[in-house]
Coordinates of C-alpha atoms in Angstrom, one line a residue:
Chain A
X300 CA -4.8 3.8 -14.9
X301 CA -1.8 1.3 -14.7
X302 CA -3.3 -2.1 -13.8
X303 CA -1.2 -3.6 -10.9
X304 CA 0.1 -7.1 -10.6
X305 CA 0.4 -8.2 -7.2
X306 CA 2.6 -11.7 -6.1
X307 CA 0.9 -13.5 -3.5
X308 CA 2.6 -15.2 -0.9
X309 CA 0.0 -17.7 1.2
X310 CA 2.5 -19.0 4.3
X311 CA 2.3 -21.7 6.2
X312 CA 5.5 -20.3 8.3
X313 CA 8.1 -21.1 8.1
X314 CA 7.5 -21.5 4.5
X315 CA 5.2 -20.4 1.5
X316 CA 2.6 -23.0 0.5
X317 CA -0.3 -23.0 -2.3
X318 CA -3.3 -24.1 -1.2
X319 CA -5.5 -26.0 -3.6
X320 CA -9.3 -25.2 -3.2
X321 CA -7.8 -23.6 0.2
X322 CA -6.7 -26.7 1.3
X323 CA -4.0 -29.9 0.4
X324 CA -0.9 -27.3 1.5
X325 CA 2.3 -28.0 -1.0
X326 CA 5.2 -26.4 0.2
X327 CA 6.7 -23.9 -2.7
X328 CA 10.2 -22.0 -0.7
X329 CA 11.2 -19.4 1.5
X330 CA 9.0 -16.0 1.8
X331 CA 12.6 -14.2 1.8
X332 CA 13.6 -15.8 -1.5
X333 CA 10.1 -15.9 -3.1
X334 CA 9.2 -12.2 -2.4
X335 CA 12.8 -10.9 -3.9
X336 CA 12.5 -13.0 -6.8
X337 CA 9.0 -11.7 -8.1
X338 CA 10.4 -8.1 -7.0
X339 CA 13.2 -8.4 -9.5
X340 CA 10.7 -9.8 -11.8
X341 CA 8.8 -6.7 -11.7
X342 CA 5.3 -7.1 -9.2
X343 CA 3.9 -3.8 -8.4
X344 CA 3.5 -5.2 -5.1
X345 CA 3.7 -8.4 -2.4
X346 CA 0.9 -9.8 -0.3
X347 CA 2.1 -12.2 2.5
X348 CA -0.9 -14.3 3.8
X349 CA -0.5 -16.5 7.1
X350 CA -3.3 -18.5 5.9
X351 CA -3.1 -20.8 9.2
X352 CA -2.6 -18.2 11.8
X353 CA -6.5 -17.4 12.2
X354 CA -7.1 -21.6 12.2
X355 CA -4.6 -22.0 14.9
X356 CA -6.1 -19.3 16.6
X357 CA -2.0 -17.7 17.0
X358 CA 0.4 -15.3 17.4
X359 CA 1.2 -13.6 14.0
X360 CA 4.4 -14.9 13.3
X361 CA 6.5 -11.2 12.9
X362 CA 10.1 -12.7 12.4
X363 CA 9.2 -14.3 9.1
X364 CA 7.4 -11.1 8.2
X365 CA 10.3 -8.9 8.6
X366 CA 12.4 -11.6 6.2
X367 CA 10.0 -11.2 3.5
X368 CA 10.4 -7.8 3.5
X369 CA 13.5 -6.4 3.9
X370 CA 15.0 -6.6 0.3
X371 CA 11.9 -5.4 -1.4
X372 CA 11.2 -1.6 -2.3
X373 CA 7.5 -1.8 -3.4
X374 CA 4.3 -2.0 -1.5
X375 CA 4.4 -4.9 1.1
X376 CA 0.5 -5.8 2.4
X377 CA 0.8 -8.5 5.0
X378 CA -2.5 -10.1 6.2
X379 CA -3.5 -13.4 8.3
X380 CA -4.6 -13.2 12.4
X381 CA -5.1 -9.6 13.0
X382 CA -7.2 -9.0 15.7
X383 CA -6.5 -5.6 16.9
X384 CA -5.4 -2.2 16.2
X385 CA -2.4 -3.1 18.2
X386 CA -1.9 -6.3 15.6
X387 CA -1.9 -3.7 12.5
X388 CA 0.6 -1.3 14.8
X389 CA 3.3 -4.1 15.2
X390 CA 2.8 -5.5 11.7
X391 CA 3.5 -1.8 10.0
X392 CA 6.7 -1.6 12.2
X393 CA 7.4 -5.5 10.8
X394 CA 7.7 -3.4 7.6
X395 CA 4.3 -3.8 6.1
X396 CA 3.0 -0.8 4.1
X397 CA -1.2 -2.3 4.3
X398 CA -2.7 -4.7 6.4
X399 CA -4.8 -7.2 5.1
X400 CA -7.5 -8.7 7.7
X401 CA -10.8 -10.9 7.1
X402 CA -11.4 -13.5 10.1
X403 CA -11.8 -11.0 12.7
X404 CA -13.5 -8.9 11.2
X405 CA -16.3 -10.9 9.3
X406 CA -16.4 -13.2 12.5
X407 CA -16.4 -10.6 15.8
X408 CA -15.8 -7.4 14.9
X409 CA -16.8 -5.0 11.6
X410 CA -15.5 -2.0 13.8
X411 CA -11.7 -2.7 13.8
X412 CA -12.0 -1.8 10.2
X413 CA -13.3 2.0 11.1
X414 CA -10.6 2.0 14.2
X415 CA -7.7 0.9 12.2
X416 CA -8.5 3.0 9.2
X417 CA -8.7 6.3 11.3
X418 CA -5.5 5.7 13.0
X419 CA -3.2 4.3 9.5
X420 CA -5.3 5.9 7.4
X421 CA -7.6 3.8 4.3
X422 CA -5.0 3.2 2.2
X423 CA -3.7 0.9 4.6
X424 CA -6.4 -1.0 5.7
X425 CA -6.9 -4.1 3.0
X426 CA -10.4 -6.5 3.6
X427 CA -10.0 -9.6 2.4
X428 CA -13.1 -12.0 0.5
X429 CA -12.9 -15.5 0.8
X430 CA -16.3 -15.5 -1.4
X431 CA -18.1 -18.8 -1.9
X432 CA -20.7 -19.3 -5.0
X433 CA -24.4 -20.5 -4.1
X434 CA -27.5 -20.7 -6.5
X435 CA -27.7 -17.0 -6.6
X436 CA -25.5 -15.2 -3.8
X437 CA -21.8 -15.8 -2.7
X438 CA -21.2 -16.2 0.9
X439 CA -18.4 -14.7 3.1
X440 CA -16.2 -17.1 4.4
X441 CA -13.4 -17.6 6.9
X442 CA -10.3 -19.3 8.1
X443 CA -9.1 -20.0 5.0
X444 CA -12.2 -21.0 3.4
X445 CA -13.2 -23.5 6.4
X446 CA -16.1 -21.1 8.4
X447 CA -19.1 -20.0 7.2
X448 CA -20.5 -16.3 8.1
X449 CA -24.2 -15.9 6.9
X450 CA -22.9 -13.0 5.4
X451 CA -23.6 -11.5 2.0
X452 CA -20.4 -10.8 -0.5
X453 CA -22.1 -7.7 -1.8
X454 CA -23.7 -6.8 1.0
X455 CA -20.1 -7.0 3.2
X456 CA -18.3 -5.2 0.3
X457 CA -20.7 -2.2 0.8
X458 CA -20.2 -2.0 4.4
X459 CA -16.4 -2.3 4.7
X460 CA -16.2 0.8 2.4
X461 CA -18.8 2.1 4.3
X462 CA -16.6 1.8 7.5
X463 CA -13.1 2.9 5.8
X464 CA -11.5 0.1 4.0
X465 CA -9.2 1.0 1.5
X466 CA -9.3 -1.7 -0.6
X467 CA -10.8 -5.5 -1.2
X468 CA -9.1 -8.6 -2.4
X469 CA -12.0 -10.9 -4.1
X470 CA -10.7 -14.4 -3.5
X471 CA -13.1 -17.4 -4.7
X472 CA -13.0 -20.6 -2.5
X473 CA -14.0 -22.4 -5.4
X474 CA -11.7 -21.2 -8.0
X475 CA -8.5 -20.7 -5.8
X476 CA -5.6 -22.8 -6.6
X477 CA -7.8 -24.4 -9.3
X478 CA -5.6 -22.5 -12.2
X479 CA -9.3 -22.4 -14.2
X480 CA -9.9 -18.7 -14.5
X481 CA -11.3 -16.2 -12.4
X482 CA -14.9 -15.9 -11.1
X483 CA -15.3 -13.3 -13.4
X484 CA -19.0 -12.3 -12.5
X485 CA -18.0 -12.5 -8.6
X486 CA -15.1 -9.2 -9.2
X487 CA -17.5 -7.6 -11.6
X488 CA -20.5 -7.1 -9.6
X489 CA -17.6 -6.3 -6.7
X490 CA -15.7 -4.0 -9.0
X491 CA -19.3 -2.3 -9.5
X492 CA -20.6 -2.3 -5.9
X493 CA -17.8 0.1 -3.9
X494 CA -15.8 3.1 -5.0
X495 CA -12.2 1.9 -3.7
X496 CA -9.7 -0.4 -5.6
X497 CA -10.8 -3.9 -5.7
X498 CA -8.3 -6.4 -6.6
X499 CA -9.3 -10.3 -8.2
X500 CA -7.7 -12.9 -7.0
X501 CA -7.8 -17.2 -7.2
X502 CA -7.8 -19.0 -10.5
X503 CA -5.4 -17.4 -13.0
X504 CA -4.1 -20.5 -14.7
X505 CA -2.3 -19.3 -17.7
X506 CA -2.0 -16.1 -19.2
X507 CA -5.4 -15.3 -21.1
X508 CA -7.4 -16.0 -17.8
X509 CA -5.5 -13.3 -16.6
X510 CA -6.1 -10.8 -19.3
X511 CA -9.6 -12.1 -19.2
X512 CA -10.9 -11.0 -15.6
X513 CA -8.8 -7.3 -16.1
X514 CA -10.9 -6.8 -19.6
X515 CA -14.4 -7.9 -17.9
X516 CA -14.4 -7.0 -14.4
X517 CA -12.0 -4.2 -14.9
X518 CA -10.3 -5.0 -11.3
X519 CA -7.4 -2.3 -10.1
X520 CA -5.6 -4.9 -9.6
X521 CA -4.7 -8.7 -10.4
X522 CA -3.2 -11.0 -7.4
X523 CA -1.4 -13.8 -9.0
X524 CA 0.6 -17.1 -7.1
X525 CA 0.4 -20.4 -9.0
X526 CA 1.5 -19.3 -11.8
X527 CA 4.7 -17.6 -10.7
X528 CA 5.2 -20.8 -8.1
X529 CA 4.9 -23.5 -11.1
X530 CA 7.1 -21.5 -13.5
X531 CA 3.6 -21.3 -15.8
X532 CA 4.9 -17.4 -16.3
X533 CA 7.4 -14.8 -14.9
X534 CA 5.5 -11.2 -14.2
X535 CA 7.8 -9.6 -16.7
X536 CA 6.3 -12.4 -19.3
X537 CA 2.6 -11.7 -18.1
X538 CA 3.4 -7.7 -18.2
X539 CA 4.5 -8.1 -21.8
X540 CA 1.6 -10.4 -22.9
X541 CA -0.8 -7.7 -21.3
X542 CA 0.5 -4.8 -22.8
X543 CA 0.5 -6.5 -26.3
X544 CA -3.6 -6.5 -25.8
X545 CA -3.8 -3.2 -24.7
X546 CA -3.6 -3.3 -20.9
X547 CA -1.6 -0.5 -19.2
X548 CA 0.8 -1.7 -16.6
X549 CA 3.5 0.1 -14.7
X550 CA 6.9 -1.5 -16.5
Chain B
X30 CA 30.8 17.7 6.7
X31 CA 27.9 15.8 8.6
X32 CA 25.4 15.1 6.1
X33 CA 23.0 13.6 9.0
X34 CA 19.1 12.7 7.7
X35 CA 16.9 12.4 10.6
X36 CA 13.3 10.5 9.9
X37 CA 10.5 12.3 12.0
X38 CA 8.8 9.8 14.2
X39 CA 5.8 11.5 15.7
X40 CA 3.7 8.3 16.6
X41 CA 1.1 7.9 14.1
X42 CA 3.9 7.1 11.1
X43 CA 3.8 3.5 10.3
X44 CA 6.2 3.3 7.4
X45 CA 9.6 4.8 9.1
X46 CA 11.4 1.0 9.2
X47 CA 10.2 1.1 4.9
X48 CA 11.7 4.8 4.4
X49 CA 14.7 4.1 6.9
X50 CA 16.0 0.9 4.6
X51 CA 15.3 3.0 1.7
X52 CA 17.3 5.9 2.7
X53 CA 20.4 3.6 3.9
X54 CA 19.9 1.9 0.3
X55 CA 20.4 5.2 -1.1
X56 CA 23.5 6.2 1.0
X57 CA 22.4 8.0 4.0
X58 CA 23.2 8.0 7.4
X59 CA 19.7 8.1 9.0
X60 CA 18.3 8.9 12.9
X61 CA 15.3 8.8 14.3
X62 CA 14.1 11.9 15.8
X63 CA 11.3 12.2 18.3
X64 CA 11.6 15.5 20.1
X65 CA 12.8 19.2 19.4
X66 CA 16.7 18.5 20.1
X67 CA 17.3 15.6 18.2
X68 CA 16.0 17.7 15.5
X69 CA 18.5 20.4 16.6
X70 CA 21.0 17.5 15.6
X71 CA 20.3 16.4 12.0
X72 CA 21.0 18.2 8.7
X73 CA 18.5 17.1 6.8
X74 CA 14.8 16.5 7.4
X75 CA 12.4 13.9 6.4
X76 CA 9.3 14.0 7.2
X77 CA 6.9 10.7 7.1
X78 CA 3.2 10.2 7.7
X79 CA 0.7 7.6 7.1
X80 CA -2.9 8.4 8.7
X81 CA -5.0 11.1 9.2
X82 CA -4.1 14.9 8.8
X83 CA -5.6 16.0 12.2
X84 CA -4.0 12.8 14.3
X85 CA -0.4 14.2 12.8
X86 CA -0.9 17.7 14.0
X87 CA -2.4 16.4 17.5
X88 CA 0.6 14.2 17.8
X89 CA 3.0 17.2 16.6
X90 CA 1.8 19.2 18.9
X91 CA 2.0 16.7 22.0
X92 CA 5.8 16.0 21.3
X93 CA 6.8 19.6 20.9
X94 CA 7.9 19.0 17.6
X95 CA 5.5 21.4 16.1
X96 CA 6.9 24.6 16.7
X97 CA 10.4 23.0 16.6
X98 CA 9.7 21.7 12.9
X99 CA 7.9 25.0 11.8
X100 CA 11.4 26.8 12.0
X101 CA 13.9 23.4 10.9
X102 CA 12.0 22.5 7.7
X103 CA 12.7 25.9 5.9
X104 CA 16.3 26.0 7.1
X105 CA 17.3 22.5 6.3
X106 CA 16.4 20.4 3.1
X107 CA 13.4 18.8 3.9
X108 CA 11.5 16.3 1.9
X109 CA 7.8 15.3 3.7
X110 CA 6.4 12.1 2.0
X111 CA 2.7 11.6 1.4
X112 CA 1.1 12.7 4.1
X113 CA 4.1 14.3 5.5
X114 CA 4.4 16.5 2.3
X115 CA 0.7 17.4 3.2
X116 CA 1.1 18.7 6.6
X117 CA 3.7 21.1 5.2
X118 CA 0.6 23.0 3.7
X119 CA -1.0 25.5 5.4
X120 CA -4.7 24.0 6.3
X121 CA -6.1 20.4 6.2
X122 CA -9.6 18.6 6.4
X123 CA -9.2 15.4 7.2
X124 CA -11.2 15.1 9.7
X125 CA -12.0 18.3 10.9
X126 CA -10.2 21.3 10.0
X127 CA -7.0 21.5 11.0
X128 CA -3.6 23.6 11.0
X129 CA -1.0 22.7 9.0
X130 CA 3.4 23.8 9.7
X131 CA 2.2 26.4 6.7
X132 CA 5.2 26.3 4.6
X133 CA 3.1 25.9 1.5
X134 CA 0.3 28.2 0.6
X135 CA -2.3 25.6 0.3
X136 CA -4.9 23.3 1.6
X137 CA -5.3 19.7 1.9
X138 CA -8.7 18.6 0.4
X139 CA -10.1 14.8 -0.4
X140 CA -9.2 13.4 -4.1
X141 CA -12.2 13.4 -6.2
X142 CA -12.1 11.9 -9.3
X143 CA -14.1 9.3 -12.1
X144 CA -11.5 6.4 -10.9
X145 CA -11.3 4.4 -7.6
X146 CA -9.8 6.1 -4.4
X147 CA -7.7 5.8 -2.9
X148 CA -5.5 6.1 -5.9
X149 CA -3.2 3.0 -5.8
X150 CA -0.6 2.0 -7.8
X151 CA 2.3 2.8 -9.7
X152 CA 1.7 6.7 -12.1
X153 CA 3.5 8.8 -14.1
X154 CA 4.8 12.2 -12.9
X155 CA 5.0 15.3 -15.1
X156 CA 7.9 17.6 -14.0
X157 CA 7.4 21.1 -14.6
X158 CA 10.3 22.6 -13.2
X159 CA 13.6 20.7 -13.3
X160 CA 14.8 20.5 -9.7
X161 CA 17.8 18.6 -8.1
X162 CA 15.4 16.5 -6.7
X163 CA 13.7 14.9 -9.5
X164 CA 17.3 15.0 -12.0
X165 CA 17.5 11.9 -14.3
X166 CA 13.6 11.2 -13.0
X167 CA 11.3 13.1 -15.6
X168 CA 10.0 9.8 -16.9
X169 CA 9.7 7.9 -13.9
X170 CA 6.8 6.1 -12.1
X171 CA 6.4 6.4 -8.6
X172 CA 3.9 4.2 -6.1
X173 CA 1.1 6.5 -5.0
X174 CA -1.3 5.5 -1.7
X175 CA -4.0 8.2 -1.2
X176 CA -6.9 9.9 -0.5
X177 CA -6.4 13.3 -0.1
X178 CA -4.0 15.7 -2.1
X179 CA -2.6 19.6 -1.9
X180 CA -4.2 22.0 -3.9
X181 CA -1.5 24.5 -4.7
X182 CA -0.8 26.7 -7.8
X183 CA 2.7 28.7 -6.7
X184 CA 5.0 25.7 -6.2
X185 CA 4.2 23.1 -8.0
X186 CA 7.4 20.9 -9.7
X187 CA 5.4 18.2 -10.9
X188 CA 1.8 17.1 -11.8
X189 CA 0.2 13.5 -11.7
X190 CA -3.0 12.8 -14.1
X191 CA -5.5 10.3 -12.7
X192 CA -8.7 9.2 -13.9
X193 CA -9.3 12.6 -15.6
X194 CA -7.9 14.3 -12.5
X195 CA -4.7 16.4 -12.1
X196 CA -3.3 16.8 -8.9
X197 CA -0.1 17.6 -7.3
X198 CA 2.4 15.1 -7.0
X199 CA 5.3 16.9 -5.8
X200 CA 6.1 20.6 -4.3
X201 CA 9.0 22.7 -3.6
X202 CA 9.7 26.1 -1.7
X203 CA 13.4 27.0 -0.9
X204 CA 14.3 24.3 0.9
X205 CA 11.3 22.4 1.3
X206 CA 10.6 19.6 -0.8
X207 CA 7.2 17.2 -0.7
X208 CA 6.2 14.6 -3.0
X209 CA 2.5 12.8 -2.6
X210 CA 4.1 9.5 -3.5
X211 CA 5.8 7.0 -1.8
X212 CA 9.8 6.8 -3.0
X213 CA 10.7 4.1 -0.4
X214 CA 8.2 1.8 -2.5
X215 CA 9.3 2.7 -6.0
X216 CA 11.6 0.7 -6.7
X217 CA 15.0 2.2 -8.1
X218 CA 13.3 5.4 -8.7
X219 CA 12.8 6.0 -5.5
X220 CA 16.0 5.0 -4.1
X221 CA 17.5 7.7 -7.1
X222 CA 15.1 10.6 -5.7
X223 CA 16.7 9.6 -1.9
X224 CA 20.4 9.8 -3.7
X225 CA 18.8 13.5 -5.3
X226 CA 18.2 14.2 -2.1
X227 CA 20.9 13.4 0.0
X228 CA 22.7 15.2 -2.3
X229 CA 21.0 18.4 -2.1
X230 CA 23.3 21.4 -0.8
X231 CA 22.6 22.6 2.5
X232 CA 22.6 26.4 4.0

């Protein structure tokens, strides 16, 4: 199994930000440039977050969507707002391939994941974790890391495979943006919990953190942003350095 | 000569604007077709598909593509992608059981396997026999996004392994071509199969 590396894109439309700790927004470019540069530098895929949209309680914004798209020939998940079946509908003909939801979900309505998977199919349907860490559980939060649920990380992973999700992003409020390594025992116990693709994101920092969560938690897949956005690595320099330790990633 | 590739839209496909840019990358001159004459008007048929197996054949069905599609697809080089290459097999489960157009003799059944599903991600495929589809792309990855797969043993042209699993990644009967993966998302691979294909000779 080829690991994938995934560039993600958290906008603040009309431009792509990077959230630190999922707030203090710095503004990093365009989505159009940003997604065709780490295309060209060889991501196996893009994720475009509108980190804001659920907080401002809006519109998805589709015009920017469609930009980010339209020069790129791999995967294209596209999350942030999605409230509806209708929502996942309009975003596929936007040009995305999956839609990634959490808010709406977590918040109001578990079921959308079931609808939406039945009519696009699983492999489209992408549940997103904004997990925070207590003593000994990690909580399920939302709108961008603001809103707390009640609900149970491992307990929600269990049920949105249970319901036809096709695949989790594990994002860690307290290690995103950070660039201190992964909350390794978070995608673990995730990675062990459902039978789908799981994919680790927050806190790569440099290379070896990076390297670190795939050999440990053994994630499908690795969602990477700071790092590209501060010029810390190119993916063609993180897909060499993994393959040099024995990872197997599509060239 | 017209060399006209219409993309099937029969509601439930989410991906046509991906596959549309894609082919137009590759060269084409691409239509949309929603109904049995439009189909009448294109020379070359491709078939997308995201969903279920049973929502496609309802939708087919309601359009009065089915029967329409069932004689164009052997006639004209056709190329169904993901789960458009599955509805070209005889019988599905998704969901039920459920009637495929039938060109292949085969049935569509879930992927079961030691690794996660749906498979995800970039794999290898393993051409068996060389066809103008898949020239200059023996060693190729391609993006695969599924659950379910065709079990076929007569025409098979090339073989994916996965977790200790072997399936079928791409199919060919006369004119009929399908492949389970996703060439609109594989970067210049893909576009080269779409080139292959718009290429391909025609009755």
């Amino acid at each position: 199994m080829k690991t994938r590396i995934i560039a993600k894109l958290d906008a603040k439309p009309p431009y792509i930000v990077k959230p630190v700790h999922f707030e203090g927004l710095r503004k990093i470019g365009r989505p159009d440039e940003l997604a065709e540069r780490y295309y060209m530098q060889g991501a196996d895929e893009i994720m475009y977050i509108d980190i804001v949209a659920s907080l401002y309680q809006r519109e998805i914004l589709y015009k920017h969507i469609e930009e980010a798209g339209k020069d790129i020939y791999i995967p294209f998940a596209v999350g942030g707002g999605v409230r509806s079946v209708e929502d996942f509908s309009k975003l596929f003909h936007s040009g995305a391939d999956k839609v990634v939801i959490n808010t709406h979900a977590v918040q109001n309505d578990p079921e959308i994941i079931s609808r939406a998977s039945r009519v696009f199919g699983a492999q489209a349907v992408v549940v997103n974790i904004e997990a925070k860490k207590w003593d000994n559980w990690w909580e399920c939060y939302t709108d961008c890391g603001r809103i707390r649920s009640g609900r149970n990380v491992l307990e929600w992973v269990e049920e949105v495979e249970k319901l036809g999700a096709g695949e989790i992003v594990v994002q860690s409020v307290d290690k995103d943006g950070r660039k201190r390594g992964f909350d390794i025992e978070l995608i673990k116990q995730v990675v062990e919990k459902v039978d789908i693709p799981v994919v680790a994101a927050s806190g790569a920092g440099k290379l070896e953190d990076i390297l670190d969560v795939i050999k440990k938690a053994k994630p499908n897949a690795v969602a990477v942003s700071s790092v590209l956005h501060y010029d810390i690595t190119t993916i063609g320099q993180l897909k060499a350095f993994l393959t040099e330790h024995g990872v197997e990633v599509a060239k | 000569m017209s060399n006209l590739v219409g993309v099937v839209d029969y509601g439930v496909a989410g991906n046509i604007p991906s596959i549309t840019k894609a082919l137009v990358t590759a060269g084409a001159d691409v239509t949309i077709v929603k109904n049995a004459a439009q189909l009448e008007q294109v020379d070359k048929i491709v078939l997308p598909g995201v969903g279920s197996f049973s929502d496609a054949m309802v939708e087919l069905q309601k359009s009065g593509l089915m029967t329409a599609l069932k004689e164009h697809v052997t006639i004209k080089p056709t190329l169904g992608i993901c789960l458009g290459m599955q509805i070209l097999a005889k019988v599905g489960f998704e969901y039920g059981e459920s009637e495929g157009l039938g060109v292949f003799n085969g049935e569509v059944r879930p992927v079961i396997c030691h690794g996660q599903v749906p498979h995800m991600g970039f794999n290898n495929i393993n051409v068996l026999n060389g066809t103008p589809l898949l020239n200059g792309l023996e060693n190729e990855a391609f993006y695969f996004m599924h659950s379910f797969e065709v079990v076929n043993y007569t025409d098979v042209i090339a073989l994916t392994d996965y977790c200790g699993h072997t399936f079928v990644s791409a199919i060919n009967k006369g004119m009929t071509y399908g492949v389970q993966f996703h060439p609109e998302k594989s970067r210049e691979a893909g576009i080269q199969l779409f080139r292959n294909f718009i290429a391909l000779e025609m009755n």
